[in-house]
CSV table of C-alpha atoms and ligand atoms in Angstrom, one decimal:
chain,number,residue,atom,x,y,z
G,298,MET,CA,5.7,24.9,-29.5
G,299,THR,CA,6.4,22.5,-32.4
G,300,LEU,CA,9.8,20.9,-32.5
G,301,PRO,CA,11.8,20.1,-35.7
G,302,SER,CA,11.6,16.3,-36.4
G,303,ASP,CA,15.2,15.7,-35.4
G,304,ILE,CA,14.6,17.0,-31.9
G,305,ILE,CA,13.3,15.0,-28.9
G,306,GLN,CA,12.3,16.8,-25.7
G,307,ALA,CA,12.1,14.9,-22.4
G,308,ALA,CA,9.1,15.3,-20.1
G,309,PRO,CA,9.7,18.5,-18.1
G,310,LEU,CA,11.4,18.4,-14.8
G,311,HIS,CA,10.3,20.8,-12.1
G,312,ILE,CA,12.1,22.1,-9.0
G,313,THR,CA,9.3,22.8,-6.5
G,314,PHE,CA,9.6,24.6,-3.2
G,315,ASN,CA,7.7,24.1,0.1
G,316,SER,CA,6.8,27.8,0.1
G,317,GLY,CA,5.0,27.4,-3.2
G,318,TYR,CA,7.2,29.9,-4.9
G,319,VAL,CA,10.8,30.1,-6.2
G,320,PRO,CA,12.7,31.7,-3.3
G,321,PRO,CA,14.3,35.1,-4.0
G,322,GLY,CA,17.8,34.6,-5.5
G,323,PHE,CA,17.3,30.9,-6.3
G,324,PHE,CA,17.0,31.2,-10.0
G,325,THR,CA,19.9,33.5,-10.6
G,326,ARG,CA,22.2,31.5,-8.3
G,327,PHE,CA,21.1,28.3,-10.0
G,328,VAL,CA,22.1,29.7,-13.4
G,329,VAL,CA,25.4,30.9,-12.0
G,330,VAL,CA,26.2,27.5,-10.5
G,331,LEU,CA,25.2,25.8,-13.7
G,332,THR,CA,27.5,27.9,-15.8
G,333,ASN,CA,30.3,26.1,-14.0
G,334,LYS,CA,29.0,22.8,-15.3
G,335,MET,CA,27.5,23.6,-18.7
G,336,GLU,CA,28.1,26.2,-21.4
G,337,LEU,CA,25.7,29.1,-21.8
G,338,CYS,CA,24.0,29.1,-25.2
G,339,PHE,CA,23.8,32.4,-27.0
G,340,GLU,CA,22.1,31.0,-30.2
G,341,LYS,CA,19.5,33.3,-31.7
G,342,ASP,CA,15.9,32.6,-30.6
G,343,ILE,CA,16.9,30.1,-27.9
G,344,GLY,CA,19.5,32.0,-25.9
G,345,ILE,CA,19.0,34.0,-22.8
G,346,TYR,CA,15.9,35.8,-21.5
G,347,ARG,CA,15.0,37.5,-18.2
G,348,ASN,CA,13.5,34.3,-16.8
G,349,ARG,CA,14.9,31.7,-19.2
G,350,VAL,CA,18.5,30.6,-19.8
G,351,THR,CA,19.6,27.9,-22.2
G,352,PHE,CA,22.7,25.8,-21.8
G,353,ARG,CA,24.5,23.5,-24.1
G,354,TYR,CA,25.5,20.3,-22.5
G,355,GLN,CA,27.7,17.6,-24.0
G,356,ASP,CA,28.0,14.3,-22.2
G,357,PRO,CA,31.6,13.3,-21.7
G,358,ASN,CA,31.2,10.3,-24.0
G,359,SER,CA,28.5,11.6,-26.3
G,360,THR,CA,28.8,13.1,-29.8
G,361,THR,CA,25.5,14.9,-29.4
G,362,ILE,CA,24.8,18.3,-27.8
G,363,GLU,CA,21.7,18.8,-25.6
G,364,HIS,CA,20.0,22.0,-24.9
G,365,VAL,CA,19.1,22.4,-21.3
G,366,ILE,CA,16.5,25.1,-20.9
G,367,VAL,CA,16.0,26.5,-17.4
G,368,THR,CA,12.9,28.7,-16.9
G,369,ASP,CA,11.8,30.5,-13.8
G,370,CYS,CA,8.0,30.1,-13.8
G,371,THR,CA,7.5,32.0,-10.5
G,372,ASP,CA,6.1,29.0,-8.6
G,373,VAL,CA,8.5,26.4,-9.9
G,374,ILE,CA,11.7,26.2,-12.0
G,375,GLN,CA,11.1,24.2,-15.1
G,376,ILE,CA,13.9,22.2,-16.9
G,377,ASP,CA,13.4,21.1,-20.5
G,378,VAL,CA,16.0,19.0,-22.2
G,379,GLN,CA,16.1,18.9,-26.0
G,380,HIS,CA,18.1,16.3,-27.8
G,381,HIS,CA,19.2,16.7,-31.3
G,382,HIS,CA,19.1,13.2,-32.7
G,383,LEU,CA,21.9,11.8,-34.8
G,384,ASN,CA,21.9,8.5,-36.7
G,385,GLN,CA,25.0,7.3,-34.9
G,386,GLU,CA,24.6,7.8,-31.2
G,387,VAL,CA,27.2,6.5,-28.7
G,388,VAL,CA,25.3,7.4,-25.5
G,389,SER,CA,21.5,7.0,-25.2
G,390,PHE,CA,19.3,10.0,-24.4
G,391,THR,CA,18.2,8.2,-21.3
G,392,LYS,CA,21.8,7.9,-20.0
G,393,ILE,CA,22.4,11.6,-20.8
G,394,CYS,CA,19.2,12.7,-19.0
G,395,GLN,CA,20.3,10.7,-15.9
G,396,ASN,CA,23.6,12.5,-15.9
G,397,ILE,CA,21.9,15.9,-16.4
G,398,ARG,CA,19.5,15.1,-13.5
G,399,VAL,CA,22.4,14.4,-11.1
G,400,LEU,CA,24.1,17.6,-12.2
G,401,LEU,CA,20.9,19.6,-11.7
G,402,GLU,CA,20.3,18.1,-8.3
G,403,ASP,CA,23.9,18.8,-7.2
G,404,ALA,CA,23.5,22.4,-8.4
G,405,ALA,CA,20.3,22.9,-6.5
G,406,LYS,CA,21.9,21.6,-3.3
G,407,GLU,CA,24.8,24.0,-3.8
G,408,VAL,CA,22.4,26.9,-4.3
G,409,GLU,CA,20.5,26.0,-1.1
G,410,GLU,CA,23.8,26.0,0.8
G,411,ILE,CA,24.8,29.4,-0.6
G,412,LEU,CA,21.4,30.9,0.2
G,413,LYS,CA,21.5,29.5,3.8
G,414,LYS,CA,24.9,31.2,4.2
G,415,CYS,CA,23.5,34.5,2.7
G,416,ALA,CA,20.6,34.5,5.1
G,417,SER,CA,22.7,33.8,8.2
G,418,GLY,CA,25.1,36.7,7.6
G,419,GLN,CA,24.3,40.0,9.4
G,420,THR,CA,25.3,43.6,9.7
G,421,ASP,CA,24.7,46.2,12.4
G,422,ASP,CA,21.5,47.3,10.6
G,423,ASN,CA,20.2,43.9,9.5
G,424,LYS,CA,19.8,41.0,11.8
G,425,SER,CA,20.4,37.5,10.4
G,426,THR,CA,17.5,35.5,9.1
G,427,SER,CA,17.2,31.9,8.2
G,428,TYR,CA,16.6,30.3,4.8
G,429,ILE,CA,13.8,27.9,5.5
G,430,PHE,CA,12.9,26.8,2.0
G,431,MET,CA,13.3,23.2,0.8
G,432,HIS,CA,13.3,22.2,-2.8
G,433,LYS,CA,12.2,19.0,-4.4
G,434,PHE,CA,12.6,17.6,-8.0
G,435,LYS,CA,9.3,16.6,-9.5
G,436,TYR,CA,8.4,15.0,-12.9
G,437,VAL,CA,5.7,16.4,-15.0
G,438,CYS,CA,3.1,13.9,-16.3
G,439,ALA,CA,3.3,13.5,-20.0
G,440,SER,CA,0.7,10.8,-20.3
G,441,CYS,CA,-2.7,12.3,-19.3
G,442,CYS,CA,-4.6,14.3,-21.9
G,443,GLN,CA,-3.8,18.0,-22.4
G,444,SER,CA,-7.1,19.1,-20.8
G,445,THR,CA,-6.1,17.6,-17.4
G,446,PRO,CA,-4.4,20.3,-15.2
G,447,SER,CA,-0.6,19.9,-15.2
G,448,HIS,CA,0.5,17.5,-12.4
G,449,TYR,CA,3.4,15.3,-11.4
G,450,ILE,CA,4.1,11.6,-11.4
G,451,LYS,CA,5.9,9.5,-8.8
G,452,LEU,CA,7.6,6.1,-8.8
G,453,SER,CA,5.9,3.2,-7.2
G,454,PRO,CA,7.7,2.5,-3.9
G,455,ALA,CA,7.2,-1.3,-4.5
G,456,ASN,CA,8.1,-1.5,-8.2
G,457,GLN,CA,10.5,1.1,-9.5
G,458,THR,CA,9.5,0.5,-13.1
G,459,LEU,CA,6.0,1.8,-12.6
G,460,VAL,CA,4.7,5.3,-11.9
G,461,CYS,CA,1.4,6.9,-10.9
G,462,CYS,CA,-0.1,10.3,-11.4
G,463,GLU,CA,-0.2,12.4,-8.3
G,464,ASN,CA,-3.9,12.8,-8.7
G,465,ASN,CA,-4.6,9.1,-8.9
G,466,THR,CA,-2.2,7.3,-6.6
G,467,THR,CA,-4.0,3.9,-6.9
G,468,LYS,CA,-3.4,3.4,-10.6
G,469,TYR,CA,0.2,2.4,-11.6
G,470,ARG,CA,1.3,2.5,-15.2
G,471,LEU,CA,4.5,2.3,-17.2
G,472,PRO,CA,6.1,5.7,-17.8
G,473,THR,CA,5.9,7.0,-21.3
G,474,GLU,CA,9.1,7.1,-23.2
G,475,LEU,CA,9.5,10.9,-22.7
G,476,GLU,CA,9.0,10.3,-18.9
G,477,GLU,CA,11.1,7.2,-18.4
G,478,VAL,CA,14.4,9.0,-19.4
G,479,TRP,CA,14.4,10.4,-15.9
G,480,PHE,CA,13.8,7.1,-14.1
G,481,LYS,CA,15.2,4.2,-16.0
G,482,ASP,CA,18.4,2.7,-14.7
G,483,THR,CA,21.5,3.3,-16.7
G,484,ASN,CA,22.3,-0.3,-17.4
G,485,GLN,CA,19.1,-0.9,-19.2
G,486,ALA,CA,19.6,2.3,-21.1
G,487,THR,CA,22.9,1.4,-22.5
G,488,GLU,CA,21.6,-2.0,-23.6
G,489,LYS,CA,18.7,-0.5,-25.5
G,490,PRO,CA,19.7,2.8,-27.2
G,491,SER,CA,16.6,4.7,-28.1
G,492,SER,CA,15.8,5.9,-31.6
G,493,SER,CA,14.2,9.2,-32.2
G,494,GLN,CA,11.1,7.7,-33.8
G,495,ARG,CA,10.5,5.4,-30.9
G,496,ILE,CA,10.7,8.3,-28.4
G,497,ARG,CA,8.5,10.7,-30.4
G,498,SER,CA,5.5,8.4,-30.7
G,499,PRO,CA,4.9,6.8,-27.3
G,500,LYS,CA,2.4,4.0,-27.4
G,501,PRO,CA,-0.5,4.4,-25.0
G,502,SER,CA,0.9,3.5,-21.7
G,503,GLU,CA,-0.3,0.3,-20.1
G,504,VAL,CA,-2.5,1.0,-17.2
G,505,MET,CA,-2.2,-1.2,-14.1
G,506,SER,CA,-4.1,-1.2,-11.0
G,507,THR,CA,-2.4,-1.3,-7.6
G,508,PRO,CA,-1.0,-4.7,-6.7
G,509,ALA,CA,-3.2,-6.5,-4.2
G,510,GLU,CA,-2.3,-6.1,-0.6
G,511,PRO,CA,-0.6,-9.2,0.9
G,512,GLY,CA,-3.1,-11.4,2.7
G,513,SER,CA,-4.2,-10.4,6.2
G,514,LEU,CA,-2.2,-11.6,9.1
G,515,SER,CA,-2.9,-15.2,10.0
G,516,MET,CA,-4.1,-16.0,13.5
G,517,PRO,CA,-1.3,-16.7,16.0
G,518,PRO,CA,-0.8,-20.4,16.4
G,519,PRO,CA,-2.4,-22.0,19.5
G,520,THR,CA,0.1,-22.6,22.2
G,521,ASP,CA,0.8,-26.3,22.3
G,522,THR,CA,3.7,-28.6,22.0
G,523,HIS,CA,3.8,-28.6,18.2
G,524,ILE,CA,6.3,-26.4,16.4
G,525,HIS,CA,4.7,-23.6,14.4
G,526,GLU,CA,6.3,-21.0,12.2
G,527,ASN,CA,6.0,-17.4,13.5
G,528,PRO,CA,3.5,-15.4,11.5
G,529,PRO,CA,5.1,-12.5,9.5
G,530,VAL,CA,5.4,-9.3,11.5
G,531,ASP,CA,3.2,-6.5,10.3
G,532,PRO,CA,5.2,-3.3,10.1
G,533,THR,CA,2.0,-1.3,10.9
G,534,HIS,CA,1.5,-3.1,14.2
G,535,VAL,CA,5.2,-2.7,15.1
G,536,PHE,CA,4.9,1.1,14.5
G,537,GLN,CA,1.6,1.4,16.3
G,538,SER,CA,3.1,-0.2,19.4
G,539,HIS,CA,5.7,2.5,19.5
G,540,ILE,CA,3.4,5.6,18.9
G,541,ALA,CA,3.2,6.8,22.4
G,542,LYS,CA,6.9,6.6,22.9
G,543,LEU,CA,7.7,8.2,19.6
G,544,CYS,CA,5.4,11.2,20.2
G,545,LYS,CA,7.2,11.9,23.5
G,546,THR,CA,10.7,11.3,22.0
G,547,ILE,CA,10.4,13.5,18.9
G,548,SER,CA,8.9,16.5,20.7
G,549,SER,CA,12.3,18.0,21.4
G,550,ASP,CA,13.3,17.7,17.7
G,551,VAL,CA,10.0,17.8,15.9
G,552,VAL,CA,11.2,20.3,13.2
G,553,ALA,CA,14.3,18.3,12.4
G,554,VAL,CA,12.3,15.0,12.3
G,555,CYS,CA,9.7,16.6,10.1
G,556,ASN,CA,12.4,18.0,7.7
G,557,GLU,CA,14.1,14.6,7.4
G,558,CYS,CA,10.8,12.8,6.7
G,559,TYR,CA,9.6,15.4,4.2
G,560,SER,CA,12.9,15.4,2.2
G,561,SER,CA,12.5,11.6,1.9
G,562,ASP,CA,8.9,11.9,0.7
G,563,LEU,CA,7.6,10.1,3.7
G,564,ILE,CA,4.9,12.6,4.8
G,565,GLY,CA,2.4,14.8,3.1
G,566,ASP,CA,2.7,18.6,2.3
G,567,GLY,CA,-0.2,19.4,4.8
G,568,THR,CA,1.6,17.8,7.7
G,569,TYR,CA,4.9,19.4,6.7
G,570,SER,CA,3.5,22.9,6.7
G,571,TYR,CA,1.5,22.3,9.9
G,572,VAL,CA,4.6,21.3,11.8
G,573,ILE,CA,6.8,24.0,10.3
G,574,THR,CA,4.4,27.0,10.2
G,575,ALA,CA,1.4,26.5,12.5
G,576,THR,CA,1.3,29.0,15.4
G,577,GLY,CA,-0.5,28.7,18.6
G,578,VAL,CA,-0.3,24.9,18.8
G,579,SER,CA,1.9,23.0,21.2
G,580,ILE,CA,5.0,21.0,20.2
G,581,ASP,CA,3.2,17.9,21.4
G,582,ASP,CA,0.3,18.5,19.0
G,583,LYS,CA,2.8,18.8,16.2
G,584,ALA,CA,4.6,15.7,17.2
G,585,THR,CA,1.3,13.8,17.4
G,586,ARG,CA,0.2,15.0,14.0
G,587,LEU,CA,3.6,14.0,12.5
G,588,ILE,CA,3.5,10.5,14.0
G,589,HIS,CA,-0.1,9.9,13.0
G,590,ASP,CA,0.6,11.0,9.4
G,591,ILE,CA,3.5,8.5,9.3
G,592,GLU,CA,1.1,5.8,10.6
G,593,SER,CA,-1.5,6.5,8.0
G,594,GLN,CA,1.1,6.7,5.2
G,595,LEU,CA,2.4,3.3,6.4
G,596,LYS,CA,-1.1,1.8,6.4
G,597,SER,CA,-1.7,2.8,2.8
G,598,SER,CA,1.8,2.0,1.6
G,599,ILE,CA,2.2,-0.8,-0.9
G,600,ASN,CA,5.5,-1.9,0.5
G,601,LYS,CA,5.1,-1.4,4.2
G,602,GLN,CA,8.5,-2.9,5.1
G,603,GLU,CA,10.3,-0.5,2.8
G,604,TYR,CA,8.3,2.5,4.0
G,605,LEU,CA,9.0,1.8,7.6
G,606,SER,CA,12.7,1.2,6.9
G,607,ASN,CA,12.9,4.6,5.3
G,608,VAL,CA,11.2,6.2,8.3
G,609,ILE,CA,13.7,4.5,10.6
G,610,GLU,CA,16.6,5.8,8.5
G,611,ALA,CA,15.1,9.3,8.6
G,612,PHE,CA,14.8,9.1,12.4
G,613,LEU,CA,18.4,8.0,12.7
G,614,ARG,CA,19.6,10.9,10.6
G,615,VAL,CA,18.2,13.4,13.2
G,616,ASN,CA,21.0,12.4,15.6
G,617,ASN,CA,18.8,12.5,18.7
G,618,SER,CA,20.1,9.8,21.0
G,619,ASN,CA,16.7,9.0,22.5
G,620,LEU,CA,15.0,8.9,19.1
G,621,SER,CA,17.8,6.6,17.8
G,622,ILE,CA,17.1,4.2,20.6
G,623,VAL,CA,13.4,3.9,19.7
G,624,ALA,CA,14.4,3.7,16.0
G,625,GLU,CA,16.7,0.8,16.7
G,626,GLU,CA,13.9,-0.9,18.7
G,627,LEU,CA,11.6,-0.5,15.7
G,628,LYS,CA,14.3,-1.9,13.4
G,629,ASN,CA,14.9,-5.0,15.6
G,630,SER,CA,11.1,-5.6,16.0
G,631,PHE,CA,10.4,-6.1,12.3
G,632,LEU,CA,13.6,-6.8,10.4
A,250,ZN,ZN1,-1.1,12.1,-15.3
């Protein structure tokens, strides 16, 4: 699709689902919820199709009107935002995209709540079911060449201005200008309004390798009368010393713990589906798998301190008193 020269299109945003498909009813509900927040667009050739609906969105302070195109691609919902560039722009495209993203995230949460309620209702003939799907917003890579299969990018946990492609998590780079509209913080965006020309021709993005790991832990000081500084506490060691206790504690709530960790991007898809769907394995096996995935993610994490803090926060959100005690212990051991 070739766009007219006065139109800029942000890198696509995808709503993905742990089931691998858009759950029944999600797309139509999503469109209905969005019509409360944006105006349906009936323009010829853009308008409304069976699996695609276009909205007109005007940011409260902006003079421009964006087209927000929502498409049900069966496996994901794709969002494209088209910006019609004007010479005088009060609000940058980046700022507008940030606002649109918040609006979309709120709408998706709302839809999830509605579908959960729908599933839990029952009649004499139909027993209630449960809506078990979880959604996640992902950002499509706009940097790799067209021949590479479509994939997502994610922010570096250590440096929020860098991203990496999902298929190469060791190479961090700056986001392209079509990608960064989703990430950049709004303060920077208002200081530096973007011009259409700048956005349309992104320079080749700078490629950076993963920052080096901090030096290995120094040997503990010999015990003598001199005063030594304590060596820094390694979050991996702290976590490892609690593994046995954690496996036992999370068993009673393994699904809840898994959901919390997954929704905060702390564990992989494989572990998530193992814990949620595997049959014929014991709860203890699931708990062990979950804890060991966290351990290996922690080991390979660039910012171990931050990763472990996020894990502790996820544990605390489960509201299991025994788990909260272990989480507090972990917190006190390394913070
Ligand atoms: Zn890529």
